[in-house]
Coordinates of C-alpha atoms in Angstrom, one line a residue:
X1 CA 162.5 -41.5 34.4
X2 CA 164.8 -42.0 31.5
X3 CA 166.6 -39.0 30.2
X4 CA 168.3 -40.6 27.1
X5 CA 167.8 -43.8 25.4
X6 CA 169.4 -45.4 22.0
X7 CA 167.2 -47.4 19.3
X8 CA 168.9 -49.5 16.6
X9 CA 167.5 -51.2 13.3
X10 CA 169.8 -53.9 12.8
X11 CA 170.1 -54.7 9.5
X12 CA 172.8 -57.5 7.9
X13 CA 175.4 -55.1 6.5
X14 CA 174.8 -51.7 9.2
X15 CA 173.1 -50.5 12.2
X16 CA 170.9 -47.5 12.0
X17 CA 171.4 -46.0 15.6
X18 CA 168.9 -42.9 17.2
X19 CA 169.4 -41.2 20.2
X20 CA 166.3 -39.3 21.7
X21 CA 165.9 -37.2 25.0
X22 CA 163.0 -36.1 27.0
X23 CA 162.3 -32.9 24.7
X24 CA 162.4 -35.3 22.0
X25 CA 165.9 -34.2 20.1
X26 CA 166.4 -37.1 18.3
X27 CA 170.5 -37.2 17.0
X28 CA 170.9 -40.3 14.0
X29 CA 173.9 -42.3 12.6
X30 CA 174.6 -45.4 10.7
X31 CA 177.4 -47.4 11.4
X32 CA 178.6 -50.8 9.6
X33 CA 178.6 -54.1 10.7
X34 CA 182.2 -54.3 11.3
X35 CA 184.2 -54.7 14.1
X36 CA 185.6 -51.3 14.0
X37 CA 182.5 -49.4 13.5
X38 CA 180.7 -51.6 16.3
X39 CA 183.2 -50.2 19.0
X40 CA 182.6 -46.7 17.1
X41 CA 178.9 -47.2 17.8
X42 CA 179.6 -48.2 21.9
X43 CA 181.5 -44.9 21.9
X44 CA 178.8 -43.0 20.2
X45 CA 175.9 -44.5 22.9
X46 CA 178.7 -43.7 25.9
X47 CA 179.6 -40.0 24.6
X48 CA 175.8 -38.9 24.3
X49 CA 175.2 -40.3 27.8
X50 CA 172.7 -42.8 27.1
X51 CA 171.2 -44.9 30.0
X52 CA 169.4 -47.9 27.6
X53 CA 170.2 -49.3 24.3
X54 CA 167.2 -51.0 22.7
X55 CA 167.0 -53.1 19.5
X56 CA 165.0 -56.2 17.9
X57 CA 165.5 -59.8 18.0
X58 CA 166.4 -59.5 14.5
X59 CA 167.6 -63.1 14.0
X60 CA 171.4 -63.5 15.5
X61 CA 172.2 -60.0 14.6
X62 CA 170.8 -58.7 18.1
X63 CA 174.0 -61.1 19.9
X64 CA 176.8 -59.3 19.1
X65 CA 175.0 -56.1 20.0
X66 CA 174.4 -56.9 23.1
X67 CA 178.1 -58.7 24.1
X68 CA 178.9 -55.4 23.2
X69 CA 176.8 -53.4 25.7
X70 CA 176.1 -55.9 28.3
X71 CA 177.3 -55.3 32.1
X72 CA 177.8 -51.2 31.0
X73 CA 174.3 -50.2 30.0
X74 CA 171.1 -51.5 30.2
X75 CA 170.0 -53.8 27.1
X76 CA 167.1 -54.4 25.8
X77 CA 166.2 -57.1 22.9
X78 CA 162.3 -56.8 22.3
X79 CA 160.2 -59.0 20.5
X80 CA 160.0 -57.5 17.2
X81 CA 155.7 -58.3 17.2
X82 CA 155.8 -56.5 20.2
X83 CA 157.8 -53.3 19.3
X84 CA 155.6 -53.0 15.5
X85 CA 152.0 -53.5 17.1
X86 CA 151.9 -49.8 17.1
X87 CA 153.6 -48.4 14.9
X88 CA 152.0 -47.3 11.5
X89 CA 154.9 -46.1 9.3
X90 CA 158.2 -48.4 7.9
X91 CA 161.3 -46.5 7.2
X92 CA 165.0 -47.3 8.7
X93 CA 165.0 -44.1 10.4
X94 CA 161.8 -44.1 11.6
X95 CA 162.1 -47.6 13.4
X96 CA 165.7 -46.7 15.3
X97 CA 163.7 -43.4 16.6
X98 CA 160.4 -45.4 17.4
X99 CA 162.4 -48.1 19.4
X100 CA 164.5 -45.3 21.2
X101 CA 161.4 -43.5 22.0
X102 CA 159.5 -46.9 23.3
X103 CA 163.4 -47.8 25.5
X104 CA 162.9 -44.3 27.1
X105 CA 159.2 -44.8 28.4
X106 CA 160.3 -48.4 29.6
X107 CA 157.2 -49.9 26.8
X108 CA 159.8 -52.6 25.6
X109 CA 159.1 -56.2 27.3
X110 CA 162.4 -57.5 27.7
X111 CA 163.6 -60.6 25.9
X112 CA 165.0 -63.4 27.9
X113 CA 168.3 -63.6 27.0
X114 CA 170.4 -67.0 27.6
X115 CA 174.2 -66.9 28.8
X116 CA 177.1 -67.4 26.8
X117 CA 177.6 -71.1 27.1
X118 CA 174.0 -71.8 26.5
X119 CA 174.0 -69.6 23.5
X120 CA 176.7 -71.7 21.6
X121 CA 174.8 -74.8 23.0
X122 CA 172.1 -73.8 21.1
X123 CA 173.6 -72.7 17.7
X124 CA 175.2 -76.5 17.8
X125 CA 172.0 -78.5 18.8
X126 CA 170.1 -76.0 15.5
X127 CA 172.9 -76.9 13.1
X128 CA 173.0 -80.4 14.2
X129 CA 168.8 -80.2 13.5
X130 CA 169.7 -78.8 10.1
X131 CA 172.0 -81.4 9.1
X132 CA 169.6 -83.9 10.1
X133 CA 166.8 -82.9 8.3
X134 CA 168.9 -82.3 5.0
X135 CA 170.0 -86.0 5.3
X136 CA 166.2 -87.1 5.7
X137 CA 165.7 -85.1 2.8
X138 CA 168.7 -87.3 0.9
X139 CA 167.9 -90.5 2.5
X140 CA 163.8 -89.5 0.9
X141 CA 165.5 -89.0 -2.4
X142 CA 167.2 -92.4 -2.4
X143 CA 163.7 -94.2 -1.3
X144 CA 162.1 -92.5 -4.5
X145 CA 165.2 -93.5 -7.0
X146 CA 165.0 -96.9 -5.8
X147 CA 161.1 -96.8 -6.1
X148 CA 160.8 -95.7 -9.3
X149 CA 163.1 -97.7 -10.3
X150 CA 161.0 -101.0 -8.6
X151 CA 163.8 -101.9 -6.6
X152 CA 162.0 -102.9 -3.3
X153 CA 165.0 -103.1 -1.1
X154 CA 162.7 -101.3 1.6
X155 CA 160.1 -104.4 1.5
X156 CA 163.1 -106.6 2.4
X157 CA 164.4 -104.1 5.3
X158 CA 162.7 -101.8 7.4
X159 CA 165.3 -99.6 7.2
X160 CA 167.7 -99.7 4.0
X161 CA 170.3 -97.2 5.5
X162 CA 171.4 -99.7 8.3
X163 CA 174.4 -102.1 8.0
X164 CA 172.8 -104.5 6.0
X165 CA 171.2 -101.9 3.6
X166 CA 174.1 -99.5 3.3
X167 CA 176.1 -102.4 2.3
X168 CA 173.7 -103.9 -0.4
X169 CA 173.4 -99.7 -1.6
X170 CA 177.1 -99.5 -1.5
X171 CA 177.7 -102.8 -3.8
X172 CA 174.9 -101.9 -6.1
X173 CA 176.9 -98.5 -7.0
X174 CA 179.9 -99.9 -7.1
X175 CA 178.8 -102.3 -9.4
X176 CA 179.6 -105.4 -7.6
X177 CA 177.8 -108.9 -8.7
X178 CA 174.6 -110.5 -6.4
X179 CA 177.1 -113.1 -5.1
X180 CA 179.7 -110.7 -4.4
X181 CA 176.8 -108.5 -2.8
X182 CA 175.5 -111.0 -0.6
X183 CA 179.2 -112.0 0.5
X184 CA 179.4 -108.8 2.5
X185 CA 175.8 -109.5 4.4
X186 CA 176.3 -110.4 8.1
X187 CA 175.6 -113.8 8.8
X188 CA 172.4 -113.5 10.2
X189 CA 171.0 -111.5 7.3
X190 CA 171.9 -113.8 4.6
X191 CA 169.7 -116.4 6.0
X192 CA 166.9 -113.9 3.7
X193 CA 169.3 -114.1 1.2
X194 CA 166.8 -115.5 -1.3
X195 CA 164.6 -112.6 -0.7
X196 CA 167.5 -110.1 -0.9
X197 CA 168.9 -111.8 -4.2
X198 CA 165.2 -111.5 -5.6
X199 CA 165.3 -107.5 -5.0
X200 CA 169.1 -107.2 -6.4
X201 CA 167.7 -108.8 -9.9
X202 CA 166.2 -106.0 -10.5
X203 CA 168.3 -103.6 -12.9
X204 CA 168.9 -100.3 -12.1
X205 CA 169.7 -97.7 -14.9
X206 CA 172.9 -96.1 -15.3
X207 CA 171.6 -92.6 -14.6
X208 CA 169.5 -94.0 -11.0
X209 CA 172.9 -95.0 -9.8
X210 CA 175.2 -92.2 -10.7
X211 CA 172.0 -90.4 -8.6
X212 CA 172.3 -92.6 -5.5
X213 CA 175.9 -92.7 -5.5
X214 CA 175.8 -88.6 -5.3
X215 CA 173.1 -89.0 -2.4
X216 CA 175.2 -92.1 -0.4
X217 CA 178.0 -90.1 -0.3
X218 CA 176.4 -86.8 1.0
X219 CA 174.8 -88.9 3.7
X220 CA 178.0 -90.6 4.5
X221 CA 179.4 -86.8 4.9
X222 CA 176.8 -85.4 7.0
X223 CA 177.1 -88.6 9.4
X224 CA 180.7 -87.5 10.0
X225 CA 179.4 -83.6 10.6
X226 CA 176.5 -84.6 12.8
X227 CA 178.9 -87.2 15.0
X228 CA 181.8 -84.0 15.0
X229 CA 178.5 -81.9 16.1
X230 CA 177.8 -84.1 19.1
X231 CA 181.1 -84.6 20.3
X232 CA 181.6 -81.1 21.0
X233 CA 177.6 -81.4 22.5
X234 CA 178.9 -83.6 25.1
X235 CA 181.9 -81.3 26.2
X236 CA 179.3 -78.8 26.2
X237 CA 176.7 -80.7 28.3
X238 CA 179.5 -82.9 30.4
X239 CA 179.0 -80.9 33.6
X240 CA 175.1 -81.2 33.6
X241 CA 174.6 -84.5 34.3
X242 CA 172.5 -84.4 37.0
X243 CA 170.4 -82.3 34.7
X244 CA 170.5 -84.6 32.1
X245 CA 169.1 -87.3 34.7
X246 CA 166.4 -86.0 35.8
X247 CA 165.0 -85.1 32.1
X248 CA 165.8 -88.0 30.9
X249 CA 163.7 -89.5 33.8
X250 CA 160.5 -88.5 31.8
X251 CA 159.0 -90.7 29.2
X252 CA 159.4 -90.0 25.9
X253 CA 162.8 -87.6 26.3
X254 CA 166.1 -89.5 25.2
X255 CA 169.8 -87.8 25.2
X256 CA 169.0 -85.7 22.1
X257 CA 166.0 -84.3 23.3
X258 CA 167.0 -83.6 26.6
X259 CA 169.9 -81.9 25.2
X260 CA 167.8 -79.5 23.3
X261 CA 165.8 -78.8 26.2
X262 CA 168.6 -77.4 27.8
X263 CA 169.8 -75.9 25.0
X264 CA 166.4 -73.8 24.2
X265 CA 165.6 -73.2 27.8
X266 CA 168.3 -72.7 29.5
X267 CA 168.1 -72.5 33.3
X268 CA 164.7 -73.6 34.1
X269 CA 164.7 -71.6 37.7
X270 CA 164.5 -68.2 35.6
X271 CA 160.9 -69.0 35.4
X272 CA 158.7 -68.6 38.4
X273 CA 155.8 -71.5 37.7
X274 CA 155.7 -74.0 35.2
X275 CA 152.7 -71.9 34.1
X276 CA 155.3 -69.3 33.0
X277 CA 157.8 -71.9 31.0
X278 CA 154.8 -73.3 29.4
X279 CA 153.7 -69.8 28.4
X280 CA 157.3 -68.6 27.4
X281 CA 157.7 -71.6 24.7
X282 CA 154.5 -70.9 23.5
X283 CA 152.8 -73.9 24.3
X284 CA 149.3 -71.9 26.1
X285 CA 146.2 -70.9 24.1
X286 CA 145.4 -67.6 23.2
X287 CA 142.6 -65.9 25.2
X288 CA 139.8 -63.2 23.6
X289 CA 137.6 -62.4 26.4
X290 CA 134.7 -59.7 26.0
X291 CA 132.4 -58.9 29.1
X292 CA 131.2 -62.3 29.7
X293 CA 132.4 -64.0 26.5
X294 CA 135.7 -65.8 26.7
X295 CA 137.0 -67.8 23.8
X296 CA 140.7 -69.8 23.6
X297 CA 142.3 -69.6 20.2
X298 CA 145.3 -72.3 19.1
X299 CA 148.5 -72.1 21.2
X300 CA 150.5 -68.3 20.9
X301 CA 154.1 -69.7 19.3
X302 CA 155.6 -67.5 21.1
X303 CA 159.2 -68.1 22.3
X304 CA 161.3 -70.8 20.7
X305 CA 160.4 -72.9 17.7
X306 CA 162.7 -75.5 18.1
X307 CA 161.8 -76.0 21.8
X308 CA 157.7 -76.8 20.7
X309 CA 159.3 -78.8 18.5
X310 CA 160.9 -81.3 20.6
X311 CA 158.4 -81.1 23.3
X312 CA 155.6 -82.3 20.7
X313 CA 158.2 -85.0 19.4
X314 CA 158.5 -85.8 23.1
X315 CA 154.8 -86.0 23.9
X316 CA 154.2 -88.0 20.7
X317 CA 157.2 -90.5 22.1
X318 CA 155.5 -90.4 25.8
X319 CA 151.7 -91.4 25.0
X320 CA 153.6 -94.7 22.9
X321 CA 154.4 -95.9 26.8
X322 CA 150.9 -97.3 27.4
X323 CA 151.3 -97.9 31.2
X324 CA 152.4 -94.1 31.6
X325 CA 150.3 -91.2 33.3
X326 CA 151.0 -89.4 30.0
X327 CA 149.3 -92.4 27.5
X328 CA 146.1 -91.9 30.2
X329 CA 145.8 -88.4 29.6
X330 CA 145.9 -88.5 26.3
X331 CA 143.4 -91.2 25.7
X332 CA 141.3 -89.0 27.9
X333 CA 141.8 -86.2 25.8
X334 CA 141.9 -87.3 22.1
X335 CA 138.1 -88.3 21.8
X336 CA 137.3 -84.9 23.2
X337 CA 139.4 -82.3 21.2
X338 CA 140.9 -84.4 18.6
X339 CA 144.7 -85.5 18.1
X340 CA 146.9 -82.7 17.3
X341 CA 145.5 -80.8 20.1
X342 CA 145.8 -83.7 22.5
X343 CA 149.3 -84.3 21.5
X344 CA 149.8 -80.6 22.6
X345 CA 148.4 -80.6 25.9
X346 CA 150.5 -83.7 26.2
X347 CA 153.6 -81.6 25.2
X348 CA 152.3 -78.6 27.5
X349 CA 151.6 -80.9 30.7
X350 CA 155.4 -82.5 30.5
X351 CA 156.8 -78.8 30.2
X352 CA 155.5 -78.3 33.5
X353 CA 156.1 -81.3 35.2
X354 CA 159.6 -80.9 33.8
X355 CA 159.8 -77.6 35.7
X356 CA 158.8 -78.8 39.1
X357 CA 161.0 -81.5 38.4
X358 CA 164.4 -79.5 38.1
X359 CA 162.8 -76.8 40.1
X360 CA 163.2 -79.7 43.0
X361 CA 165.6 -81.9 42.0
X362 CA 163.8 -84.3 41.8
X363 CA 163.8 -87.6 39.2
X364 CA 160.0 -88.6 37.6
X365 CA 158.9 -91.3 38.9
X366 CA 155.6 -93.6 36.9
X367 CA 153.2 -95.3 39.1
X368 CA 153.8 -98.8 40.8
X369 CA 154.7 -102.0 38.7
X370 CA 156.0 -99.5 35.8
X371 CA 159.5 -100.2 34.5
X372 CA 161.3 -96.7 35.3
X373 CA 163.1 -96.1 32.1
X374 CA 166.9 -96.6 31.5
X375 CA 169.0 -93.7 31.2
X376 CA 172.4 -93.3 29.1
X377 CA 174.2 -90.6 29.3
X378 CA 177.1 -90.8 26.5
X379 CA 180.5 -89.4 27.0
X380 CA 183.0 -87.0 25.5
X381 CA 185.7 -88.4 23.8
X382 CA 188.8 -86.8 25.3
X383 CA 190.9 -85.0 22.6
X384 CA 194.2 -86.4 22.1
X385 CA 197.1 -84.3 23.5
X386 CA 200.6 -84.8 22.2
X387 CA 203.2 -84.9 24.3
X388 CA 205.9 -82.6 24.8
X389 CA 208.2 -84.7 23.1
X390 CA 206.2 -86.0 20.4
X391 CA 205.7 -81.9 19.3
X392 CA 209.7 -81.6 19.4
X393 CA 209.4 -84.8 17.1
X394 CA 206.9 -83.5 14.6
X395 CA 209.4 -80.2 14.0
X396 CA 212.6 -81.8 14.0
X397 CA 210.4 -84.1 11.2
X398 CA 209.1 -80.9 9.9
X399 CA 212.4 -79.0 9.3
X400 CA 214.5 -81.8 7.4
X401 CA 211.3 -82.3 5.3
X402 CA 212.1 -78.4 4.1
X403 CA 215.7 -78.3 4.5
X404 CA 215.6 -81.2 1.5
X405 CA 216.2 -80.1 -2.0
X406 CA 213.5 -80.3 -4.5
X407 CA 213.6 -83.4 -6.7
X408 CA 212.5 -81.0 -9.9
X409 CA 215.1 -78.9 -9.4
X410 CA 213.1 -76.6 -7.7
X411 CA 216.5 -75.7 -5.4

């Protein structure tokens, strides 16, 4: 039995901490979200003797929190659906002392809670899906400016933003003639180029390409971000590649997914069944069962988002393989319950397997006659190091280049 346990609402600009005991004495402070006041609020929690410190997974605000108490006290980070199923009232004060009093009667399901290296894993591999789907958004815009506009350049190539396209895009903004346009084609495209030169006939008002100019050059920037994004990935992931293997074994899972997976899981042994990883990303139905009725609902979404995500992108990639086990079981399913559903029990069967799979170490391994897939693990570039020598070169350069006058009369 607890004697003392600390509640916090975390908020974005202060912490609302409560302290309460056995004989329910409740003692209340706010601190501020600043570095200062964050080592004031360890102190506080240490002076009133508290054995747990208890607080929501209130989006990244829980993470500093718990670096803070982590290896000195016990932390909790409950589910914040879990902690407000009973509670009836909403005030800050209220929640610190409702959270404190769950912590002290141990009624707080723990979070799972990812190391360090997997935690900034994860914060790349989100910002990197961010990035992406902002330049899918831009790449959209510049299908409907050239559709409106009747300039069919995506009849003529399936995808307009590859070499071919980018440079016919490129010329058309730049204001460059057909001929000069279908110069700077490869070889092998200009063999279309009397279907390519029909398309460029078209005339595209001013205004349409001062827009696609502004959209080319934010997608040319957000290539550069995303590549900078996945070279530090590949630092990150360099010393999983046996991992990496034996995910990428599956059907469906290419580098980028099976980097996510390892972002969002983490360490797969944490979870005792495959049963339990499926259940933890949120990829079971819900069950209502009364006496003898029992009904399943839709899947719980519980755990992480991003992780159902790429495992229903995965599935959707997997049944495509039409000699796979995973095509067969779909087809089996999809007349039944219809395809969104099948695609999930898909997604929910290769979570599993993907646990025994690690759990053993162990690569998959399709039936007889199929083609096992080819796996490419890309590498880190190495970050150039200068010499000792070539520093001592760059400030001897440095100090003339300030020990010269200014040419304005500056001095």
């Amino acid at each position: 039995m607890k004697e003392k346990a600390c509640g916090l609402d975390l908020h974005k600009k202060f912490i609302l901490a409560a302290i309460i005991d056995q004989g329910g004495t409740t003692v209340e402070h706010r601190f501020s979200r600043t570095q200062a006041d964050l080592f004031a609020l360890r102190d506080w929690v240490f002076f009133h003797g508290c054995e747990v410190v208890a607080c929501e997974s209130t989006s990244d605000y829980w993470m500093q929190v718990y670096d803070l108490f982590a290896g000195k006290i016990t932390v909790i980070v409950g589910n914040a659906r879990d902690i407000k199923a009973i509670s009836h009232k909403k005030t800050d004060t209220i929640d610190a002392a409702w959270i404190a009093t769950l912590a002290l009667h141990d009624l707080i399901p723990a979070s799972r809670i990812p190391d360090p290296e997997t935690r900034d894993l994860r914060s790349l591999i989100r910002l990197r899906k961010f990035l992406v789907e902002k330049r899918t958004d831009l790449k959209n815009q510049v299908h409907h400016i050239l559709d409106s506009c009747l300039f069919r350049l995506s009849t003529v190539f399936s995808d307009i933003f590859g070499k071919s396209g980018m440079l016919i895009l490129t010329g058309v903004t730049e204001g460059k003639s057909v001929e000069e346009i279908l110069a700077t084609l490869p070889v092998r495209t200009r063999k279309r180029s009397e279907e390519i030169q029909s398309t460029l006939e078209t005339t595209l008002p001013e205004l349409a390409i001062v827009r696609m100019q502004c959209c080319l050059n934010l997608i040319k920037e957000l290539d550069t971000q995303i590549e900078t994004l996945m070279q530090r990935v590949h630092r990150c992931v360099a010393r999983q590649t046996r991992l990496l293997r034996i995910l990428m074994s599956v059907p469906g899972i290419g580098y980028i997914a099976a980097v996510t997976l390892i972002a969002e899981i983490g360490n797969f042994t944490n979870f005792s069944s495959g049963d339990k990883l499926a259940s933890w990303v949120g990829l079971v139905p819900t069950v209502n069962q009364s006496a003898d009725h029992l009904r399943m609902g839709a899947i719980t979404r519980r755990g992480s988002r991003t992780a159902r995500w790429i495992l229903v992108e995965i599935a959707q990639a997997a049944v495509r393989t039409r000699s796979s086990r995973f095509h067969a079981f779909f087809t089996q399913k999809v007349g039944v319950i219809g395809f969104g559903k099948a695609i999930v029990a898909v997604a929910r069967k290769i979570v599993t397997i993907l646990w025994h799979l690690v759990v053993n170490d162990e690569e998959y391994e399709e039936t007889e006659g199929n083609r096992k897939q080819e796996i490419r693990i890309p590498k880190a570039k190495q970050p150039k190091f200068l010499t000792l020598n070539e520093m001592l070169r760059i400030l001897a350069e440095a100090n003339i280049f300030l020990k010269q006058s200014d040419p304005h009369g500056g001095g």
